[in-house]
mmCIF file with all atom_site columns, C-alpha atoms in Angstrom:
data_model
loop_
_atom_site.group_PDB
_atom_site.id
_atom_site.type_symbol
_atom_site.label_atom_id
_atom_site.label_alt_id
_atom_site.label_comp_id
_atom_site.label_asym_id
_atom_site.label_entity_id
_atom_site.label_seq_id
_atom_site.pdbx_PDB_ins_code
_atom_site.Cartn_x
_atom_site.Cartn_y
_atom_site.Cartn_z
_atom_site.occupancy
_atom_site.B_iso_or_equiv
_atom_site.pdbx_formal_charge
_atom_site.auth_seq_id
_atom_site.auth_comp_id
_atom_site.auth_asym_id
_atom_site.auth_atom_id
_atom_site.pdbx_PDB_model_num
ATOM 1   C CA . MET A 1 1   ? 18.495 41.503  -4.576  1.00 0.00 ? 61  MET A CA 1
ATOM 2   C CA . PRO A 1 2   ? 16.080 38.535  -4.151  1.00 0.00 ? 62  PRO A CA 1
ATOM 3   C CA . ARG A 1 3   ? 15.947 36.881  -0.768  1.00 0.00 ? 63  ARG A CA 1
ATOM 4   C CA . ILE A 1 4   ? 17.010 33.253  -0.898  1.00 0.00 ? 64  ILE A CA 1
ATOM 5   C CA . LEU A 1 5   ? 14.965 31.059  1.414   1.00 0.00 ? 65  LEU A CA 1
ATOM 6   C CA . PRO A 1 6   ? 16.776 28.418  3.441   1.00 0.00 ? 66  PRO A CA 1
ATOM 7   C CA . GLU A 1 7   ? 16.568 24.818  2.253   1.00 0.00 ? 67  GLU A CA 1
ATOM 8   C CA . ARG A 1 8   ? 14.655 23.776  5.383   1.00 0.00 ? 68  ARG A CA 1
ATOM 9   C CA . VAL A 1 9   ? 11.648 25.805  4.175   1.00 0.00 ? 69  VAL A CA 1
ATOM 10  C CA . ARG A 1 10  ? 11.348 23.173  1.448   1.00 0.00 ? 70  ARG A CA 1
ATOM 11  C CA . ASP A 1 11  ? 11.563 20.250  3.901   1.00 0.00 ? 71  ASP A CA 1
ATOM 12  C CA . VAL A 1 12  ? 8.391  18.714  5.295   1.00 0.00 ? 72  VAL A CA 1
ATOM 13  C CA . ARG A 1 13  ? 9.028  16.241  8.114   1.00 0.00 ? 73  ARG A CA 1
ATOM 14  C CA . LEU A 1 14  ? 6.928  13.726  10.008  1.00 0.00 ? 74  LEU A CA 1
ATOM 15  C CA . THR A 1 15  ? 7.962  11.301  12.784  1.00 0.00 ? 75  THR A CA 1
ATOM 16  C CA . MET A 1 16  ? 6.244  8.141   14.048  1.00 0.00 ? 76  MET A CA 1
ATOM 17  C CA . ARG A 1 17  ? 7.205  6.617   17.396  1.00 0.00 ? 77  ARG A CA 1
ATOM 18  C CA . ARG A 1 18  ? 6.392  3.086   18.496  1.00 0.00 ? 78  ARG A CA 1
ATOM 19  C CA . SER A 1 19  ? 7.145  0.824   21.435  1.00 0.00 ? 79  SER A CA 1
ATOM 20  C CA . VAL A 1 20  ? 7.857  -2.788  20.553  1.00 0.00 ? 80  VAL A CA 1
ATOM 21  C CA . ARG A 1 21  ? 7.577  -5.871  22.743  1.00 0.00 ? 81  ARG A CA 1
ATOM 22  C CA . ALA A 1 22  ? 10.728 -7.310  21.188  1.00 0.00 ? 82  ALA A CA 1
ATOM 23  C CA . ASP A 1 23  ? 14.360 -6.563  21.833  1.00 0.00 ? 83  ASP A CA 1
ATOM 24  C CA . GLN A 1 24  ? 16.143 -3.815  19.940  1.00 0.00 ? 84  GLN A CA 1
ATOM 25  C CA . SER A 1 25  ? 18.037 -6.233  17.723  1.00 0.00 ? 85  SER A CA 1
ATOM 26  C CA . ARG A 1 26  ? 14.860 -7.995  16.558  1.00 0.00 ? 86  ARG A CA 1
ATOM 27  C CA . ALA A 1 27  ? 13.076 -4.682  15.925  1.00 0.00 ? 87  ALA A CA 1
ATOM 28  C CA . PHE A 1 28  ? 16.020 -3.413  13.857  1.00 0.00 ? 88  PHE A CA 1
ATOM 29  C CA . ASP A 1 29  ? 16.397 -6.668  11.901  1.00 0.00 ? 89  ASP A CA 1
ATOM 30  C CA . THR A 1 30  ? 12.673 -6.674  11.107  1.00 0.00 ? 90  THR A CA 1
ATOM 31  C CA . VAL A 1 31  ? 12.600 -3.125  9.741   1.00 0.00 ? 91  VAL A CA 1
ATOM 32  C CA . VAL A 1 32  ? 15.767 -3.388  7.651   1.00 0.00 ? 92  VAL A CA 1
ATOM 33  C CA . ALA A 1 33  ? 15.103 -6.819  6.115   1.00 0.00 ? 93  ALA A CA 1
ATOM 34  C CA . GLU A 1 34  ? 15.381 -6.692  2.324   1.00 0.00 ? 94  GLU A CA 1
ATOM 35  C CA . ASP A 1 35  ? 11.953 -8.292  1.903   1.00 0.00 ? 95  ASP A CA 1
ATOM 36  C CA . VAL A 1 36  ? 10.020 -6.223  4.481   1.00 0.00 ? 96  VAL A CA 1
ATOM 37  C CA . LEU A 1 37  ? 8.478  -3.517  2.272   1.00 0.00 ? 97  LEU A CA 1
ATOM 38  C CA . PRO A 1 38  ? 5.578  -5.540  0.778   1.00 0.00 ? 98  PRO A CA 1
ATOM 39  C CA . LYS A 1 39  ? 4.818  -6.875  4.267   1.00 0.00 ? 99  LYS A CA 1
ATOM 40  C CA . VAL A 1 40  ? 4.363  -3.442  5.844   1.00 0.00 ? 100 VAL A CA 1
ATOM 41  C CA . LEU A 1 41  ? 3.693  -0.829  3.125   1.00 0.00 ? 101 LEU A CA 1
ATOM 42  C CA . HIS A 1 42  ? 0.091  -1.560  2.139   1.00 0.00 ? 102 HIS A CA 1
ATOM 43  C CA . ARG A 1 43  ? -2.261 0.648   0.150   1.00 0.00 ? 103 ARG A CA 1
ATOM 44  C CA . PHE A 1 44  ? -3.700 3.597   2.071   1.00 0.00 ? 104 PHE A CA 1
ATOM 45  C CA . LEU A 1 45  ? -6.332 5.729   0.316   1.00 0.00 ? 105 LEU A CA 1
ATOM 46  C CA . LEU A 1 46  ? -4.493 7.137   -2.758  1.00 0.00 ? 106 LEU A CA 1
ATOM 47  C CA . ILE A 1 47  ? -1.064 5.772   -1.801  1.00 0.00 ? 107 ILE A CA 1
ATOM 48  C CA . PRO A 1 48  ? -0.323 2.430   -3.505  1.00 0.00 ? 108 PRO A CA 1
ATOM 49  C CA . SER A 1 49  ? 1.178  -0.556  -1.764  1.00 0.00 ? 109 SER A CA 1
ATOM 50  C CA . VAL A 1 50  ? 4.736  -1.714  -2.332  1.00 0.00 ? 110 VAL A CA 1
ATOM 51  C CA . ILE A 1 51  ? 4.744  -4.994  -4.263  1.00 0.00 ? 111 ILE A CA 1
ATOM 52  C CA . GLY A 1 52  ? 8.490  -5.614  -4.304  1.00 0.00 ? 112 GLY A CA 1
ATOM 53  C CA . THR A 1 53  ? 11.949 -4.375  -5.151  1.00 0.00 ? 113 THR A CA 1
ATOM 54  C CA . GLU A 1 54  ? 14.414 -5.080  -7.937  1.00 0.00 ? 114 GLU A CA 1
ATOM 55  C CA . GLY A 1 55  ? 17.922 -4.265  -9.070  1.00 0.00 ? 115 GLY A CA 1
ATOM 56  C CA . ASN A 1 56  ? 19.864 -4.239  -5.808  1.00 0.00 ? 116 ASN A CA 1
ATOM 57  C CA . THR A 1 57  ? 23.322 -2.830  -6.514  1.00 0.00 ? 117 THR A CA 1
ATOM 58  C CA . GLY A 1 58  ? 24.916 -4.323  -3.416  1.00 0.00 ? 118 GLY A CA 1
ATOM 59  C CA . PRO A 1 59  ? 24.302 -5.804  0.019   1.00 0.00 ? 119 PRO A CA 1
ATOM 60  C CA . TRP A 1 60  ? 21.437 -3.950  1.705   1.00 0.00 ? 120 TRP A CA 1
ATOM 61  C CA . ASP A 1 61  ? 23.495 -3.224  4.841   1.00 0.00 ? 121 ASP A CA 1
ATOM 62  C CA . VAL A 1 62  ? 26.093 -1.199  2.915   1.00 0.00 ? 122 VAL A CA 1
ATOM 63  C CA . PRO A 1 63  ? 25.659 2.567   2.454   1.00 0.00 ? 123 PRO A CA 1
ATOM 64  C CA . GLY A 1 64  ? 25.483 3.399   -1.242  1.00 0.00 ? 124 GLY A CA 1
ATOM 65  C CA . SER A 1 65  ? 23.504 0.272   -2.163  1.00 0.00 ? 125 SER A CA 1
ATOM 66  C CA . ARG A 1 66  ? 20.447 1.057   -4.267  1.00 0.00 ? 126 ARG A CA 1
ATOM 67  C CA . ARG A 1 67  ? 17.303 -0.678  -5.447  1.00 0.00 ? 127 ARG A CA 1
ATOM 68  C CA . ARG A 1 68  ? 14.098 0.120   -7.271  1.00 0.00 ? 128 ARG A CA 1
ATOM 69  C CA . VAL A 1 69  ? 10.912 0.030   -5.155  1.00 0.00 ? 129 VAL A CA 1
ATOM 70  C CA . LEU A 1 70  ? 7.879  -1.156  -7.150  1.00 0.00 ? 130 LEU A CA 1
ATOM 71  C CA . PHE A 1 71  ? 4.345  0.042   -6.375  1.00 0.00 ? 131 PHE A CA 1
ATOM 72  C CA . SER A 1 72  ? 0.993  -1.609  -7.091  1.00 0.00 ? 132 SER A CA 1
ATOM 73  C CA . ASP A 1 73  ? -0.037 1.192   -9.475  1.00 0.00 ? 133 ASP A CA 1
ATOM 74  C CA . GLY A 1 74  ? 2.894  0.433   -11.818 1.00 0.00 ? 134 GLY A CA 1
ATOM 75  C CA . THR A 1 75  ? 5.096  3.302   -10.626 1.00 0.00 ? 135 THR A CA 1
ATOM 76  C CA . SER A 1 76  ? 8.451  3.041   -8.889  1.00 0.00 ? 136 SER A CA 1
ATOM 77  C CA . ALA A 1 77  ? 11.106 5.007   -7.026  1.00 0.00 ? 137 ALA A CA 1
ATOM 78  C CA . ARG A 1 78  ? 14.801 4.545   -6.314  1.00 0.00 ? 138 ARG A CA 1
ATOM 79  C CA . GLU A 1 79  ? 15.930 3.887   -2.743  1.00 0.00 ? 139 GLU A CA 1
ATOM 80  C CA . GLU A 1 80  ? 19.518 4.195   -1.489  1.00 0.00 ? 140 GLU A CA 1
ATOM 81  C CA . VAL A 1 81  ? 21.009 3.224   1.874   1.00 0.00 ? 141 VAL A CA 1
ATOM 82  C CA . ARG A 1 82  ? 22.630 6.299   3.425   1.00 0.00 ? 142 ARG A CA 1
ATOM 83  C CA . GLU A 1 83  ? 23.525 5.050   6.905   1.00 0.00 ? 143 GLU A CA 1
ATOM 84  C CA . TRP A 1 84  ? 23.578 1.691   8.674   1.00 0.00 ? 144 TRP A CA 1
ATOM 85  C CA . VAL A 1 85  ? 24.512 1.338   12.338  1.00 0.00 ? 145 VAL A CA 1
ATOM 86  C CA . GLU A 1 86  ? 23.720 -2.219  13.430  1.00 0.00 ? 146 GLU A CA 1
ATOM 87  C CA . ASN A 1 87  ? 20.741 -2.409  15.834  1.00 0.00 ? 147 ASN A CA 1
ATOM 88  C CA . THR A 1 88  ? 20.670 1.391   16.216  1.00 0.00 ? 148 THR A CA 1
ATOM 89  C CA . ARG A 1 89  ? 20.107 3.426   13.050  1.00 0.00 ? 149 ARG A CA 1
ATOM 90  C CA . PHE A 1 90  ? 19.111 3.006   9.421   1.00 0.00 ? 150 PHE A CA 1
ATOM 91  C CA . ALA A 1 91  ? 18.776 5.928   6.997   1.00 0.00 ? 151 ALA A CA 1
ATOM 92  C CA . TYR A 1 92  ? 17.897 6.032   3.320   1.00 0.00 ? 152 TYR A CA 1
ATOM 93  C CA . ARG A 1 93  ? 17.025 8.367   0.466   1.00 0.00 ? 153 ARG A CA 1
ATOM 94  C CA . VAL A 1 94  ? 14.184 7.896   -2.009  1.00 0.00 ? 154 VAL A CA 1
ATOM 95  C CA . ASP A 1 95  ? 14.158 9.709   -5.364  1.00 0.00 ? 155 ASP A CA 1
ATOM 96  C CA . GLN A 1 96  ? 13.338 9.236   -9.050  1.00 0.00 ? 156 GLN A CA 1
ATOM 97  C CA . PHE A 1 97  ? 9.623  9.026   -8.285  1.00 0.00 ? 157 PHE A CA 1
ATOM 98  C CA . ASP A 1 98  ? 7.575  7.976   -11.344 1.00 0.00 ? 158 ASP A CA 1
ATOM 99  C CA . ALA A 1 99  ? 4.310  9.138   -9.791  1.00 0.00 ? 159 ALA A CA 1
ATOM 100 C CA . VAL A 1 100 ? 2.790  12.601  -9.385  1.00 0.00 ? 160 VAL A CA 1
ATOM 101 C CA . LEU A 1 101 ? 4.807  12.940  -6.183  1.00 0.00 ? 161 LEU A CA 1
ATOM 102 C CA . GLY A 1 102 ? 7.889  13.377  -8.365  1.00 0.00 ? 162 GLY A CA 1
ATOM 103 C CA . ARG A 1 103 ? 6.467  16.666  -9.636  1.00 0.00 ? 163 ARG A CA 1
ATOM 104 C CA . LEU A 1 104 ? 6.235  17.979  -6.072  1.00 0.00 ? 164 LEU A CA 1
ATOM 105 C CA . VAL A 1 105 ? 9.438  16.684  -4.452  1.00 0.00 ? 165 VAL A CA 1
ATOM 106 C CA . THR A 1 106 ? 13.023 16.081  -5.509  1.00 0.00 ? 166 THR A CA 1
ATOM 107 C CA . HIS A 1 107 ? 13.559 13.371  -2.921  1.00 0.00 ? 167 HIS A CA 1
ATOM 108 C CA . ALA A 1 108 ? 12.661 12.090  0.509   1.00 0.00 ? 168 ALA A CA 1
ATOM 109 C CA . THR A 1 109 ? 14.760 10.732  3.339   1.00 0.00 ? 169 THR A CA 1
ATOM 110 C CA . GLY A 1 110 ? 13.840 8.151   5.908   1.00 0.00 ? 170 GLY A CA 1
ATOM 111 C CA . GLU A 1 111 ? 15.571 7.667   9.255   1.00 0.00 ? 171 GLU A CA 1
ATOM 112 C CA . TRP A 1 112 ? 14.913 4.863   11.724  1.00 0.00 ? 172 TRP A CA 1
ATOM 113 C CA . ASP A 1 113 ? 16.399 5.170   15.214  1.00 0.00 ? 173 ASP A CA 1
ATOM 114 C CA . PHE A 1 114 ? 16.129 2.248   17.663  1.00 0.00 ? 174 PHE A CA 1
ATOM 115 C CA . THR A 1 115 ? 16.576 2.244   21.436  1.00 0.00 ? 175 THR A CA 1
ATOM 116 C CA . GLY A 1 116 ? 16.094 -0.199  24.252  1.00 0.00 ? 176 GLY A CA 1
ATOM 117 C CA . ALA A 1 117 ? 12.996 0.370   26.370  1.00 0.00 ? 177 ALA A CA 1
ATOM 118 C CA . PRO A 1 118 ? 11.336 -1.317  29.348  1.00 0.00 ? 178 PRO A CA 1
ATOM 119 C CA . GLY A 1 119 ? 9.699  -4.506  28.111  1.00 0.00 ? 179 GLY A CA 1
ATOM 120 C CA . GLY A 1 120 ? 11.452 -4.405  24.735  1.00 0.00 ? 180 GLY A CA 1
ATOM 121 C CA . SER A 1 121 ? 12.512 -1.544  22.505  1.00 0.00 ? 181 SER A CA 1
ATOM 122 C CA . ALA A 1 122 ? 11.273 1.535   20.687  1.00 0.00 ? 182 ALA A CA 1
ATOM 123 C CA . PHE A 1 123 ? 11.816 3.213   17.355  1.00 0.00 ? 183 PHE A CA 1
ATOM 124 C CA . ASN A 1 124 ? 11.407 6.638   15.822  1.00 0.00 ? 184 ASN A CA 1
ATOM 125 C CA . TRP A 1 125 ? 10.806 6.737   12.084  1.00 0.00 ? 185 TRP A CA 1
ATOM 126 C CA . THR A 1 126 ? 11.264 10.172  10.528  1.00 0.00 ? 186 THR A CA 1
ATOM 127 C CA . TYR A 1 127 ? 10.355 10.818  6.911   1.00 0.00 ? 187 TYR A CA 1
ATOM 128 C CA . THR A 1 128 ? 11.289 14.106  5.256   1.00 0.00 ? 188 THR A CA 1
ATOM 129 C CA . PHE A 1 129 ? 10.074 15.226  1.837   1.00 0.00 ? 189 PHE A CA 1
ATOM 130 C CA . HIS A 1 130 ? 12.127 17.877  0.020   1.00 0.00 ? 190 HIS A CA 1
ATOM 131 C CA . ALA A 1 131 ? 9.816  20.063  -2.097  1.00 0.00 ? 191 ALA A CA 1
ATOM 132 C CA . ARG A 1 132 ? 11.018 20.983  -5.595  1.00 0.00 ? 192 ARG A CA 1
ATOM 133 C CA . HIS A 1 133 ? 10.380 24.635  -4.826  1.00 0.00 ? 193 HIS A CA 1
ATOM 134 C CA . TRP A 1 134 ? 9.487  26.459  -1.632  1.00 0.00 ? 194 TRP A CA 1
ATOM 135 C CA . LEU A 1 135 ? 6.148  27.449  -3.204  1.00 0.00 ? 195 LEU A CA 1
ATOM 136 C CA . LEU A 1 136 ? 5.254  23.738  -3.372  1.00 0.00 ? 196 LEU A CA 1
ATOM 137 C CA . SER A 1 137 ? 5.920  23.245  0.350   1.00 0.00 ? 197 SER A CA 1
ATOM 138 C CA . PRO A 1 138 ? 2.277  23.892  1.364   1.00 0.00 ? 198 PRO A CA 1
ATOM 139 C CA . LEU A 1 139 ? 1.078  21.154  -1.034  1.00 0.00 ? 199 LEU A CA 1
ATOM 140 C CA . VAL A 1 140 ? 3.750  18.766  0.241   1.00 0.00 ? 200 VAL A CA 1
ATOM 141 C CA . HIS A 1 141 ? 2.762  19.637  3.813   1.00 0.00 ? 201 HIS A CA 1
ATOM 142 C CA . LEU A 1 142 ? -0.909 18.919  3.039   1.00 0.00 ? 202 LEU A CA 1
ATOM 143 C CA . PHE A 1 143 ? -0.016 15.547  1.468   1.00 0.00 ? 203 PHE A CA 1
ATOM 144 C CA . THR A 1 144 ? 2.330  14.645  4.330   1.00 0.00 ? 204 THR A CA 1
ATOM 145 C CA . HIS A 1 145 ? 0.010  15.567  7.166   1.00 0.00 ? 205 HIS A CA 1
ATOM 146 C CA . THR A 1 146 ? -3.115 13.991  5.670   1.00 0.00 ? 206 THR A CA 1
ATOM 147 C CA . LEU A 1 147 ? -2.368 10.964  3.488   1.00 0.00 ? 207 LEU A CA 1
ATOM 148 C CA . TRP A 1 148 ? 1.257  10.196  4.368   1.00 0.00 ? 208 TRP A CA 1
ATOM 149 C CA . ARG A 1 149 ? 0.639  10.370  8.137   1.00 0.00 ? 209 ARG A CA 1
ATOM 150 C CA . GLY A 1 150 ? -1.923 7.542   7.895   1.00 0.00 ? 210 GLY A CA 1
ATOM 151 C CA . TYR A 1 151 ? 0.314  5.501   5.599   1.00 0.00 ? 211 TYR A CA 1
ATOM 152 C CA . MET A 1 152 ? 3.292  5.868   7.946   1.00 0.00 ? 212 MET A CA 1
ATOM 153 C CA . SER A 1 153 ? 1.237  5.141   11.040  1.00 0.00 ? 213 SER A CA 1
ATOM 154 C CA . ARG A 1 154 ? -0.094 1.872   9.653   1.00 0.00 ? 214 ARG A CA 1
ATOM 155 C CA . CYS A 1 155 ? 3.361  0.866   8.442   1.00 0.00 ? 215 CYS A CA 1
ATOM 156 C CA . ALA A 1 156 ? 4.903  1.607   11.854  1.00 0.00 ? 216 ALA A CA 1
ATOM 157 C CA . ASP A 1 157 ? 2.188  -0.496  13.513  1.00 0.00 ? 217 ASP A CA 1
ATOM 158 C CA . ARG A 1 158 ? 2.854  -3.394  11.107  1.00 0.00 ? 218 ARG A CA 1
ATOM 159 C CA . CYS A 1 159 ? 6.617  -3.161  11.739  1.00 0.00 ? 219 CYS A CA 1
ATOM 160 C CA . ALA A 1 160 ? 6.062  -3.351  15.505  1.00 0.00 ? 220 ALA A CA 1
ATOM 161 C CA . ARG A 1 161 ? 3.669  -6.330  15.164  1.00 0.00 ? 221 ARG A CA 1
ATOM 162 C CA . LEU A 1 162 ? 6.022  -8.126  12.775  1.00 0.00 ? 222 LEU A CA 1
ATOM 163 C CA . ALA A 1 163 ? 8.961  -7.699  15.171  1.00 0.00 ? 223 ALA A CA 1
ATOM 164 C CA . GLU A 1 164 ? 6.842  -8.892  18.105  1.00 0.00 ? 224 GLU A CA 1
ATOM 165 C CA . ALA A 1 165 ? 5.727  -11.984 16.149  1.00 0.00 ? 225 ALA A CA 1
ATOM 166 C CA . GLY A 1 166 ? 9.348  -12.944 15.555  1.00 0.00 ? 226 GLY A CA 1
ATOM 167 C CA . PRO A 1 167 ? 10.767 -14.905 12.628  1.00 0.00 ? 227 PRO A CA 1
ATOM 168 C CA . GLU A 1 168 ? 7.937  -17.423 12.713  1.00 0.00 ? 228 GLU A CA 1
ATOM 169 C CA . GLY A 1 169 ? 5.227  -14.720 12.788  1.00 0.00 ? 229 GLY A CA 1
ATOM 170 C CA . GLY A 1 170 ? 4.624  -13.791 9.147   1.00 0.00 ? 230 GLY A CA 1
ATOM 171 C CA . ALA A 1 171 ? 3.005  -10.584 7.887   1.00 0.00 ? 231 ALA A CA 1
#
């Protein structure tokens, strides 16, 4: 009888942590704003920037709401809110990738957790890719820990700076 590998063998996870010189509420509001993606997800090596979103199916603070995320290379992916706890936690799922990534993964999940911290707040952003097959996990791991790590790191830095600049700050 063939041995069935656990689902977690197919999951490749990466977490970014940042301290923010802004209160927890401002940090949360900055990250979850409907228009934030083009401000913080810029091109990094082979990963295209986000240029916008379209087709929201409901208010962005309601689990189950979906939208299409548009990339600078003409591809897109679907994003769905999975969890929303005001000022504390935001989780989402990304799937229907048009790009090559869609051949490697079925979906990805993102989780943002916010806490108060001395001098402001902090967040942990965890991104998990789910490989289509456990044999693809090494390729997904290579992508995640080389290209995606840099992309996430720069995005996390931009989110922190944007929150610290406040509403008048800009991108």
